[in-house]
Structures are given as C-alpha cells and as structure tokens.
Amino acid sequence: MPASFRNMSLVPRVLFGIGTFDQLNSVLLSHRRNARAPFVFLVDDVFTQRHDIVQKIPCSYDDQIIFVSTIEEPTTIQVDDLVQQIILNYQELPSGVIGIGGGSVMDLAKAVALLLTNKGGASDYQGWDLVQSPGVYSLGIPTISGTGAEVSRTAVLKGPEMKLGINSDFTPFDQVILDPELTLDVPKNQWFYTGMDCFIHCVESLNGTFLNAFSQVHGEKAMALCENVFLNSKLTTLEKSEQLMMASWLGGVSIANSQVGIVHALSYGLSFVKGIKHGLGNCMAIEHLETYYPEGTKMYRKMKDSHQIDIPSGVCEHLSEREYQQMTKIALSLNPLWENALGRNWKSVVNEKVVRELYEKM
Ligand code: NAD
Ligand code: ZN
C-alpha cells in the first residue's frame, strides 16, 4: 500500500517587507462583501497606546476594533464569547476577521473566523480535522516573531479539559502580512521566549522521526536564522527583526509537515495547570531535556547566556498531587508529539514517572 502523505494547506497569500502594514487597506478592499458586512480587527491591547499603529487600521462602515488582553493564552470560552458578540452586533456575517498581535491574538482570530461559520462551540473542534466548513476570510499580522502561528494549520486554545489546537485545513489564514517593523518594540525577555519557540520548533522537527526533506530544508534554514539573530551581534535591530520573522515562518512550515516533540508536550501541561505561557514554558522544559535533545539544549543555553535571560525555576515545587497528575496526563495525551520524538514505541521509554520527574526539576 502506498504511504499516505500529508496534503498540506498553507497560507495562499503573503505580503512581506518593511512598511507592508500600510497596504492593509488595499488588501482588504476586494474582500468587503458589502457595507453591512464589517471587518473585525482583533488587536493585542498592548497597542492601545500605539496611535501610530492603531491609526493605520483601515476602519470604515461598521468595522470594529476589539482590543484583546494577552495576559493569558486564548481560551475556547473567549472564542465563543467573541463569536456571540459579533453575531449579536451585526445583521450579516463579517467580511473578515483580522488578527494583529502575537500567537495568542493570531490563534484567536483564526478560531473566531472558523466559529462564525461552524456550529457549536470552539471546544467541539479541538483536535485534528474536526472542522467541516471554511471560516470567514481571515488575515494575520504578527507583531512578535517565533510561534509560526501566522503560517500554521492550528489555532491553539485552552479548553475545558486541556490546551489543544483546532487543527484543520480550514484553519490557516487566507492572507498574512509580514512587516518586520511591527516587531521592533517587543520587550527583550518576551523576544527571547517567543524566538526560542521557533528555535525549539526546529530542534523538535529536525530531531524527530517524522522528519522528511521538506521539513528538513525549512527547519535547517529557520534554525540557522535563529542562531544568527541570537548570536550575531553585528546585525542591526531591523535585520534581526526581518530574520526572526522569516525564521518563524520557515519553522512553522517545517513543523507543518512533521511535528513538534517533548518540549511542547511538557509545555502544554505547564500552560494548562500553571498558566505559564508557551514561549517561557518551552524554555523551562528544554532546560531539562539534554538527554533527548543534546545539541539543541546546548545551543539554547548559549543563546540564553548571550542575552543574560533568567528562566524561573522551582515553579513545580508546590504542586499538589492532583496538579502533577493533571499535568502529566496532558503531556502524555499528546501522542503524535511523543511518537515524533521517540518513535512508535515511545510508551516503552516514557511513562508517568518519567514525565513527573522532568516536571519536578522545573
Ligand atoms: P503572545 O501573543 O501571548 O504575546 C506575548 C507578549 O508580547 C504579550 O504581552 C503581547 O502583548 C506582547 N507583544 C506582542 N507584540 C508586541 C509588540 N510589537 N510590542 C510589544 N509587545 C508585544 O505570545 P506569542 O509567544 O507570540 O504566542 C503565544 C501563543 O501562541 C500561545 O497561546 C501558544 O499556544 C500559541 N502558539 C500557537 C502556535 C500555532 O501554530 N498556532 C504555535 C506556537 C504557539
Ligand atoms: Zn511552539
């Protein structure tokens, strides 16, 4: 029997370059269905004070800007509330949903676009290929680089039982605008955490059993770009911004045709039980994974030291038995991640005890 290859769905239209955010208006023009079908802009509330950016959002007719807090990672309830709010506010479905922010806001935008046309709640679609119909037109504009959410086929949400993505061919944005200028003011620690998310995507893809030539070429280039951004002090700020934006994209494409691994499995548990955000959770996890990713861990430490980043430790010190169990259960439930990392027989290598011991070190 022939092998079954993944028929990847990627973002069909991409605008890249410094200042491309200014073209948002012209990009949207042809997608407005009529005056009653608005564009809804979901915008990270860090930009409430950035009039230079907000003023460039091309609002007309009944378009609406909704500022979104990213203190916590997006949830299925938040998606359902936004969908409800949009449906109640307008007579017609929106012409499109635009997400302006990091992974949190972009995932929220992708999920809202889908839930406007698919019945039920967002948690019904957490998993793989459960979405039945295309969402409304969606457009993503990253303002921080690393997650690859701008290119991926998933919208990661915390749901009632766990953190899990809405993975489907309908999830990717219809259009992405990559303007490196938008990422220039990201605070240093967050720049590092989210940038490391990209580096770790590459480590996990390149060291995984699902690796193939497609993932490899994208992953290798993304990894080289990360190392340049975080270790080459000769780069200008704008060059770093451009290169990390491209790394994020390529890292996202790499895992689209392979998978992430142990760092992500552990990070999902940390996020759900302790509310530790994705990039930081990944850093906490890779600190203790030299057995599984020796080269990646070594390079990660070099980059961390070079930027004098402190990663909190002892976060699992006071966990209750129930919390440990919940965290371990979430991590171990992510079968494809473990299989990619350790092969089909991963259950003979990793069990609750192994995972708990890793968490105890964090
Ligand atoms: P984020 O979106 O939560 O943003 C992190 C912080 O950076 C926030 O405080 C935000 O306000 C701030 N910020 C963003 N842009 C800024 C700017 N230009 N200037 C100043 N501050 C800015 O962080 P993230 O790491 O981009 O995303 C994490 C989320 O992405 C998690 O929910 C994670 O699960 C998800 N994720 C999704 C995918 C995917 O493929 N869909 C992949 C990896 C991670
Ligand atoms: Zn990630």
Tab-separated table of C-alpha atoms and ligand atoms in Angstrom:
chain	number	residue	atom	x	y	z
A	1	MET	CA	0.000	0.000	0.000
A	2	PRO	CA	1.401	3.472	-0.852
A	3	ALA	CA	2.264	5.662	2.132
A	4	SER	CA	-0.254	8.357	2.974
A	5	PHE	CA	1.377	11.759	2.655
A	6	ARG	CA	0.056	14.901	4.236
A	7	ASN	CA	-1.613	17.218	1.736
A	8	MET	CA	-0.531	20.426	3.463
A	9	SER	CA	-2.651	23.508	3.481
A	10	LEU	CA	-0.547	26.642	3.802
A	11	VAL	CA	-1.340	30.343	3.617
A	12	PRO	CA	-2.149	31.229	-0.008
A	13	ARG	CA	-1.174	34.937	0.033
A	14	VAL	CA	1.738	36.618	1.800
A	15	LEU	CA	2.896	40.198	1.794
A	16	PHE	CA	6.411	40.613	3.204
A	17	GLY	CA	8.509	43.711	3.800
A	18	ILE	CA	9.159	46.760	5.913
A	19	GLY	CA	6.121	49.023	5.782
A	20	THR	CA	3.741	46.450	4.271
A	21	PHE	CA	1.290	47.087	7.125
A	22	ASP	CA	0.409	50.266	5.204
A	23	GLN	CA	-1.039	48.084	2.426
A	24	LEU	CA	-3.670	46.532	4.696
A	25	ASN	CA	-6.383	48.798	3.300
A	26	SER	CA	-5.710	47.863	-0.316
A	27	VAL	CA	-5.547	44.164	0.551
A	28	LEU	CA	-8.923	44.277	2.293
A	29	LEU	CA	-10.759	46.306	-0.361
A	30	SER	CA	-11.614	43.388	-2.611
A	31	HIS	CA	-12.791	41.257	0.328
A	32	ARG	CA	-15.528	43.565	1.640
A	33	ARG	CA	-18.780	41.872	0.698
A	34	ASN	CA	-20.978	44.918	1.312
A	35	ALA	CA	-21.372	47.861	3.699
A	36	ARG	CA	-23.229	45.769	6.297
A	37	ALA	CA	-20.603	43.010	6.418
A	38	PRO	CA	-17.836	44.521	8.546
A	39	PHE	CA	-14.224	43.698	9.093
A	40	VAL	CA	-13.488	42.805	12.708
A	41	PHE	CA	-9.969	43.610	13.859
A	42	LEU	CA	-8.750	41.693	16.903
A	43	VAL	CA	-5.767	43.637	18.202
A	44	ASP	CA	-3.389	42.913	21.093
A	45	ASP	CA	-4.206	45.504	23.746
A	46	VAL	CA	-0.513	46.345	24.074
A	47	PHE	CA	-1.257	48.604	21.082
A	48	THR	CA	-3.935	50.716	22.786
A	49	GLN	CA	-1.172	53.266	23.421
A	50	ARG	CA	0.374	52.972	19.953
A	51	HIS	CA	-1.639	55.517	17.965
A	52	ASP	CA	0.793	55.242	15.069
A	53	ILE	CA	-0.307	51.624	14.578
A	54	VAL	CA	-3.982	51.892	15.512
A	55	GLN	CA	-4.473	54.866	13.170
A	56	LYS	CA	-3.310	52.756	10.260
A	57	ILE	CA	-6.054	50.170	10.796
A	58	PRO	CA	-8.417	50.946	7.938
A	59	CYS	CA	-11.825	51.077	9.647
A	60	SER	CA	-14.833	52.146	7.632
A	61	TYR	CA	-18.607	51.495	7.638
A	62	ASP	CA	-19.343	49.322	10.688
A	63	ASP	CA	-15.866	47.848	11.063
A	64	GLN	CA	-14.826	47.237	14.620
A	65	ILE	CA	-11.547	47.100	16.515
A	66	ILE	CA	-11.638	44.793	19.527
A	67	PHE	CA	-8.608	45.057	21.809
A	68	VAL	CA	-7.668	41.734	23.361
A	69	SER	CA	-5.710	41.114	26.549
A	70	THR	CA	-2.910	38.573	26.167
A	71	ILE	CA	-2.102	38.214	29.847
A	72	GLU	CA	-3.493	34.711	29.487
A	73	GLU	CA	-3.364	32.408	26.487
A	74	PRO	CA	-6.582	32.300	24.429
A	75	THR	CA	-9.407	30.057	25.580
A	76	THR	CA	-12.337	28.331	23.904
A	77	ILE	CA	-14.696	30.425	26.085
A	78	GLN	CA	-13.066	33.616	24.847
A	79	VAL	CA	-13.610	32.498	21.243
A	80	ASP	CA	-17.262	31.618	21.917
A	81	ASP	CA	-17.861	34.983	23.632
A	82	LEU	CA	-16.313	36.913	20.756
A	83	VAL	CA	-18.334	34.983	18.178
A	84	GLN	CA	-21.506	35.633	20.159
A	85	GLN	CA	-20.694	39.322	20.460
A	86	ILE	CA	-20.019	39.645	16.713
A	87	ILE	CA	-23.185	37.760	15.725
A	88	LEU	CA	-25.338	39.893	18.045
A	89	ASN	CA	-23.783	43.144	16.826
A	90	TYR	CA	-24.278	42.661	13.099
A	91	GLN	CA	-27.030	41.586	10.745
A	92	GLU	CA	-24.573	39.852	8.460
A	93	LEU	CA	-21.509	37.703	8.911
A	94	PRO	CA	-18.318	39.774	8.880
A	95	SER	CA	-16.431	40.181	5.618
A	96	GLY	CA	-13.377	39.059	7.519
A	97	VAL	CA	-11.511	38.729	10.796
A	98	ILE	CA	-8.050	40.275	11.102
A	99	GLY	CA	-5.692	39.307	13.933
A	100	ILE	CA	-2.926	41.801	14.831
A	101	GLY	CA	-0.597	40.530	17.554
A	102	GLY	CA	1.422	37.516	18.583
A	103	GLY	CA	0.489	33.841	18.606
A	104	SER	CA	-2.288	34.495	21.130
A	105	VAL	CA	-4.177	37.021	19.006
A	106	MET	CA	-3.497	35.266	15.714
A	107	ASP	CA	-4.864	31.979	17.086
A	108	LEU	CA	-7.874	33.796	18.474
A	109	ALA	CA	-8.541	35.382	15.075
A	110	LYS	CA	-8.230	32.065	13.245
A	111	ALA	CA	-10.608	30.380	15.690
A	112	VAL	CA	-13.186	33.200	15.613
A	113	ALA	CA	-13.158	33.172	11.789
A	114	LEU	CA	-13.919	29.421	11.865
A	115	LEU	CA	-16.566	29.517	14.585
A	116	LEU	CA	-18.535	32.208	12.774
A	117	THR	CA	-19.460	29.608	10.157
A	118	ASN	CA	-19.234	26.306	12.050
A	119	LYS	CA	-21.965	25.418	14.540
A	120	GLY	CA	-21.335	24.741	18.213
A	121	GLY	CA	-18.505	25.897	20.461
A	122	ALA	CA	-14.779	26.148	19.911
A	123	SER	CA	-14.046	23.190	22.186
A	124	ASP	CA	-16.024	20.933	19.799
A	125	TYR	CA	-13.268	21.441	17.239
A	126	GLN	CA	-10.178	20.998	19.404
A	127	GLY	CA	-8.346	18.091	17.865
A	128	TRP	CA	-7.488	17.062	14.337
A	129	ASP	CA	-9.642	17.683	11.255
A	130	LEU	CA	-12.963	18.215	13.006
A	131	VAL	CA	-13.839	21.484	11.256
A	132	GLN	CA	-16.392	20.946	8.484
A	133	SER	CA	-16.643	24.285	6.660
A	134	PRO	CA	-14.358	27.171	5.737
A	135	GLY	CA	-14.482	30.131	8.090
A	136	VAL	CA	-14.946	33.742	7.045
A	137	TYR	CA	-11.973	35.427	5.320
A	138	SER	CA	-9.081	35.724	7.770
A	139	LEU	CA	-5.903	37.771	7.753
A	140	GLY	CA	-3.000	37.575	10.212
A	141	ILE	CA	-0.427	40.234	11.058
A	142	PRO	CA	2.268	39.107	13.520
A	143	THR	CA	3.734	41.743	15.832
A	144	ILE	CA	6.188	39.376	17.535
A	145	SER	CA	8.054	36.517	15.847
A	146	GLY	CA	8.536	32.889	16.727
A	147	THR	CA	5.356	30.852	17.085
A	148	GLY	CA	4.744	30.271	13.390
A	149	ALA	CA	1.038	30.788	14.147
A	150	GLU	CA	0.974	33.064	11.105
A	151	VAL	CA	1.500	30.062	8.809
A	152	SER	CA	0.244	27.063	10.759
A	153	ARG	CA	-2.920	24.998	10.339
A	154	THR	CA	-3.742	25.195	14.026
A	155	ALA	CA	-5.350	27.644	16.439
A	156	VAL	CA	-4.160	26.661	19.901
A	157	LEU	CA	-6.706	27.210	22.677
A	158	LYS	CA	-7.117	26.321	26.313
A	159	GLY	CA	-10.344	24.376	26.559
A	160	PRO	CA	-12.360	22.880	29.398
A	161	GLU	CA	-10.133	19.834	29.619
A	162	MET	CA	-6.845	20.737	28.026
A	163	LYS	CA	-4.846	23.009	25.818
A	164	LEU	CA	-5.234	21.750	22.270
A	165	GLY	CA	-5.307	23.246	18.802
A	166	ILE	CA	-8.090	23.408	16.270
A	167	ASN	CA	-6.032	21.638	13.595
A	168	SER	CA	-7.645	21.650	10.175
A	169	ASP	CA	-7.190	22.548	6.531
A	170	PHE	CA	-9.603	25.434	7.100
A	171	THR	CA	-7.564	26.943	9.937
A	172	PRO	CA	-4.722	28.759	8.083
A	173	PHE	CA	-5.143	32.433	7.333
A	174	ASP	CA	-6.225	33.443	3.819
A	175	GLN	CA	-3.660	36.219	3.859
A	176	VAL	CA	-0.711	37.178	6.022
A	177	ILE	CA	1.133	40.487	6.198
A	178	LEU	CA	4.702	40.183	7.491
A	179	ASP	CA	6.010	43.632	8.378
A	180	PRO	CA	9.225	43.364	10.439
A	181	GLU	CA	8.803	46.956	11.624
A	182	LEU	CA	5.846	45.906	13.789
A	183	THR	CA	8.063	43.718	15.981
A	184	LEU	CA	10.691	46.324	16.851
A	185	ASP	CA	9.344	47.216	20.303
A	186	VAL	CA	8.934	43.746	21.760
A	187	PRO	CA	10.486	43.645	25.288
A	188	LYS	CA	13.750	41.672	25.430
A	189	ASN	CA	12.630	38.737	27.571
A	190	GLN	CA	9.480	38.172	25.528
A	191	TRP	CA	11.514	38.493	22.305
A	192	PHE	CA	13.721	35.703	23.613
A	193	TYR	CA	10.912	33.401	24.823
A	194	THR	CA	8.900	33.654	21.610
A	195	GLY	CA	12.056	33.482	19.480
A	196	MET	CA	13.027	30.303	21.321
A	197	ASP	CA	9.650	28.843	20.419
A	198	CYS	CA	10.839	28.995	16.812
A	199	PHE	CA	14.260	27.582	17.634
A	200	ILE	CA	12.595	24.725	19.528
A	201	HIS	CA	10.201	24.013	16.641
A	202	CYS	CA	13.343	23.438	14.567
A	203	VAL	CA	15.075	21.284	17.208
A	204	GLU	CA	11.995	19.094	17.543
A	205	SER	CA	11.305	18.866	13.832
A	206	LEU	CA	14.915	18.165	12.843
A	207	ASN	CA	15.375	15.546	15.566
A	208	GLY	CA	12.036	13.863	15.066
A	209	THR	CA	11.191	10.539	13.494
A	210	PHE	CA	8.671	12.294	11.210
A	211	LEU	CA	11.452	14.280	9.519
A	212	ASN	CA	11.437	14.446	5.739
A	213	ALA	CA	13.270	16.545	3.147
A	214	PHE	CA	10.531	19.191	3.059
A	215	SER	CA	10.609	19.755	6.823
A	216	GLN	CA	14.356	19.495	6.906
A	217	VAL	CA	15.156	22.279	4.445
A	218	HIS	CA	12.736	24.665	6.109
A	219	GLY	CA	13.853	23.658	9.618
A	220	GLU	CA	17.569	23.958	8.864
A	221	LYS	CA	17.195	27.412	7.376
A	222	ALA	CA	14.989	28.557	10.256
A	223	MET	CA	17.478	27.239	12.795
A	224	ALA	CA	20.396	28.980	11.074
A	225	LEU	CA	18.428	32.239	11.079
A	226	CYS	CA	17.665	31.860	14.816
A	227	GLU	CA	21.318	31.292	15.603
A	228	ASN	CA	22.252	34.367	13.581
A	229	VAL	CA	19.597	36.519	15.252
A	230	PHE	CA	20.512	35.465	18.782
A	231	LEU	CA	24.289	35.153	18.443
A	232	ASN	CA	25.488	37.544	15.748
A	233	SER	CA	25.942	40.895	17.468
A	234	LYS	CA	26.738	42.612	14.166
A	235	LEU	CA	23.140	42.511	12.933
A	236	THR	CA	21.095	45.703	13.135
A	237	THR	CA	17.814	45.638	15.057
A	238	LEU	CA	15.881	45.720	11.810
A	239	GLU	CA	17.921	42.878	10.331
A	240	LYS	CA	17.242	40.807	13.447
A	241	SER	CA	13.578	41.598	13.161
A	242	GLU	CA	13.442	40.580	9.493
A	243	GLN	CA	15.397	37.389	10.027
A	244	LEU	CA	13.402	36.248	13.051
A	245	MET	CA	10.186	36.886	11.151
A	246	MET	CA	11.402	34.646	8.328
A	247	ALA	CA	12.662	32.055	10.826
A	248	SER	CA	9.240	31.956	12.465
A	249	TRP	CA	7.598	31.388	9.095
A	250	LEU	CA	10.029	28.684	7.974
A	251	GLY	CA	9.946	26.948	11.370
A	252	GLY	CA	6.148	26.897	11.136
A	253	VAL	CA	6.307	25.358	7.653
A	254	SER	CA	8.836	22.801	8.898
A	255	ILE	CA	6.535	21.508	11.647
A	256	ALA	CA	3.530	21.658	9.302
A	257	ASN	CA	4.945	18.607	7.558
A	258	SER	CA	6.428	16.952	10.649
A	259	GLN	CA	5.587	17.576	14.285
A	260	VAL	CA	6.878	19.140	17.496
A	261	GLY	CA	8.114	16.965	20.354
A	262	ILE	CA	8.846	16.565	24.052
A	263	VAL	CA	9.416	20.245	24.857
A	264	HIS	CA	5.974	21.097	23.555
A	265	ALA	CA	4.278	18.162	25.283
A	266	LEU	CA	5.679	19.322	28.636
A	267	SER	CA	4.999	22.988	27.913
A	268	TYR	CA	1.305	22.284	27.209
A	269	GLY	CA	0.971	20.773	30.702
A	270	LEU	CA	2.731	23.765	32.297
A	271	SER	CA	0.456	26.145	30.461
A	272	PHE	CA	-2.792	24.425	31.401
A	273	VAL	CA	-2.070	23.791	35.070
A	274	LYS	CA	0.250	26.675	35.968
A	275	GLY	CA	-0.774	29.270	33.358
A	276	ILE	CA	2.827	29.500	32.121
A	277	LYS	CA	2.831	30.969	28.648
A	278	HIS	CA	4.030	28.969	25.694
A	279	GLY	CA	7.432	30.500	24.928
A	280	LEU	CA	8.537	30.636	28.553
A	281	GLY	CA	7.169	27.133	29.221
A	282	ASN	CA	9.218	25.808	26.311
A	283	CYS	CA	12.357	27.422	27.735
A	284	MET	CA	11.646	25.898	31.165
A	285	ALA	CA	11.213	22.478	29.582
A	286	ILE	CA	14.236	22.430	27.250
A	287	GLU	CA	16.481	23.304	30.213
A	288	HIS	CA	15.986	19.689	31.385
A	289	LEU	CA	15.920	17.788	28.120
A	290	GLU	CA	19.602	17.363	27.273
A	291	THR	CA	19.113	13.583	27.268
A	292	TYR	CA	16.667	13.881	24.383
A	293	TYR	CA	17.972	16.966	22.577
A	294	PRO	CA	21.681	17.304	23.498
A	295	GLU	CA	22.723	19.655	20.675
A	296	GLY	CA	19.567	21.757	20.850
A	297	THR	CA	19.866	22.212	24.610
A	298	LYS	CA	23.495	23.252	24.284
A	299	MET	CA	22.729	25.863	21.628
A	300	TYR	CA	19.711	27.114	23.590
A	301	ARG	CA	21.951	27.697	26.652
A	302	LYS	CA	24.494	29.567	24.564
A	303	MET	CA	21.799	31.916	23.252
A	304	LYS	CA	20.257	32.354	26.700
A	305	ASP	CA	23.622	33.217	28.272
A	306	SER	CA	24.496	35.579	25.483
A	307	HIS	CA	21.373	37.638	26.271
A	308	GLN	CA	21.528	37.108	30.049
A	309	ILE	CA	17.990	35.770	30.231
A	310	ASP	CA	16.844	34.313	33.541
A	311	ILE	CA	14.424	31.417	33.356
A	312	PRO	CA	12.376	30.959	36.537
A	313	SER	CA	12.919	27.671	38.355
A	314	GLY	CA	11.075	25.875	41.136
A	315	VAL	CA	7.689	26.510	39.517
A	316	CYS	CA	6.548	22.950	40.192
A	317	GLU	CA	7.827	22.893	43.783
A	318	HIS	CA	4.474	23.342	45.474
A	319	LEU	CA	2.224	21.464	43.086
A	320	SER	CA	-0.441	19.268	44.626
A	321	GLU	CA	-0.666	15.593	43.744
A	322	ARG	CA	-3.754	16.341	41.651
A	323	GLU	CA	-1.952	19.053	39.708
A	324	TYR	CA	1.000	16.757	38.986
A	325	GLN	CA	-1.385	14.099	37.744
A	326	GLN	CA	-3.255	16.556	35.543
A	327	MET	CA	-0.069	17.973	34.062
A	328	THR	CA	1.372	14.530	33.389
A	329	LYS	CA	-1.879	13.359	31.838
A	330	ILE	CA	-1.998	16.334	29.461
A	331	ALA	CA	1.636	15.872	28.399
A	332	LEU	CA	1.232	12.141	27.804
A	333	SER	CA	-2.031	12.536	25.900
A	334	LEU	CA	-0.210	14.253	23.024
A	335	ASN	CA	0.659	11.024	21.226
A	336	PRO	CA	1.916	12.447	17.915
A	337	LEU	CA	4.444	14.648	19.745
A	338	TRP	CA	5.968	11.712	21.634
A	339	GLU	CA	5.862	9.485	18.598
A	340	ASN	CA	7.710	12.092	16.573
A	341	ALA	CA	10.331	12.455	19.311
A	342	LEU	CA	10.870	8.808	20.221
A	343	GLY	CA	9.279	6.634	17.583
A	344	ARG	CA	6.272	4.321	17.565
A	345	ASN	CA	7.323	2.503	20.699
A	346	TRP	CA	7.623	5.665	22.752
A	347	LYS	CA	5.437	4.224	25.505
A	348	SER	CA	8.176	1.743	26.320
A	349	VAL	CA	10.530	4.655	27.069
A	350	VAL	CA	8.291	7.283	28.624
A	351	ASN	CA	5.636	6.896	31.278
A	352	GLU	CA	4.023	8.927	34.082
A	353	LYS	CA	7.056	8.517	36.320
A	354	VAL	CA	9.492	9.828	33.691
A	355	VAL	CA	7.309	12.829	32.912
A	356	ARG	CA	6.704	13.625	36.559
A	357	GLU	CA	10.444	13.538	37.267
A	358	LEU	CA	11.010	16.030	34.459
A	359	TYR	CA	8.334	18.358	35.865
A	360	GLU	CA	9.834	18.042	39.357
A	361	LYS	CA	13.077	19.543	38.044
A	362	MET	CA	11.354	22.667	36.674
B	1	NAD	P1	1.681	36.426	22.819
B	1	NAD	O1	0.889	36.591	21.595
B	1	NAD	O2	0.980	35.920	24.022
B	1	NAD	O3	2.411	37.796	23.154
B	1	NAD	C1	3.387	37.831	24.175
B	1	NAD	C2	3.526	39.221	24.739
B	1	NAD	O4	4.148	40.071	23.790
B	1	NAD	C3	2.197	39.864	25.111
B	1	NAD	O5	2.334	40.519	26.340
B	1	NAD	C4	1.975	40.861	23.992
B	1	NAD	O6	1.203	41.955	24.410
B	1	NAD	C5	3.401	41.271	23.683
B	1	NAD	N1	3.606	41.832	22.349
B	1	NAD	C6	3.237	41.291	21.150
B	1	NAD	N2	3.664	42.094	20.140
B	1	NAD	C7	4.286	43.149	20.710
B	1	NAD	C8	4.945	44.306	20.192
B	1	NAD	N3	5.084	44.513	18.876
B	1	NAD	N4	5.459	45.195	21.077
B	1	NAD	C9	5.379	44.980	22.408
B	1	NAD	N5	4.787	43.897	22.965
B	1	NAD	C10	4.250	42.989	22.114
B	1	NAD	O7	2.967	35.485	22.615
B	1	NAD	P2	3.449	34.516	21.495
B	1	NAD	O8	4.624	33.836	22.081
B	1	NAD	O9	3.563	35.182	20.186
B	1	NAD	O10	2.239	33.488	21.363
B	1	NAD	C11	1.976	32.503	22.320
B	1	NAD	C12	0.689	31.813	21.946
B	1	NAD	O11	0.832	31.246	20.648
B	1	NAD	C13	0.311	30.692	22.889
B	1	NAD	O12	-1.054	30.752	23.157
B	1	NAD	C14	0.664	29.449	22.107
B	1	NAD	O13	-0.124	28.344	22.469
B	1	NAD	C15	0.397	29.880	20.698
B	1	NAD	N6	1.130	29.151	19.664
B	1	NAD	C16	0.473	28.876	18.535
B	1	NAD	C17	1.088	28.202	17.513
B	1	NAD	C18	0.329	27.899	16.272
B	1	NAD	O14	0.876	27.272	15.360
B	1	NAD	N7	-0.893	28.310	16.152
B	1	NAD	C19	2.422	27.811	17.628
B	1	NAD	C20	3.087	28.114	18.794
B	1	NAD	C21	2.435	28.805	19.807
B	2	ZN	ZN	5.607	26.265	19.845
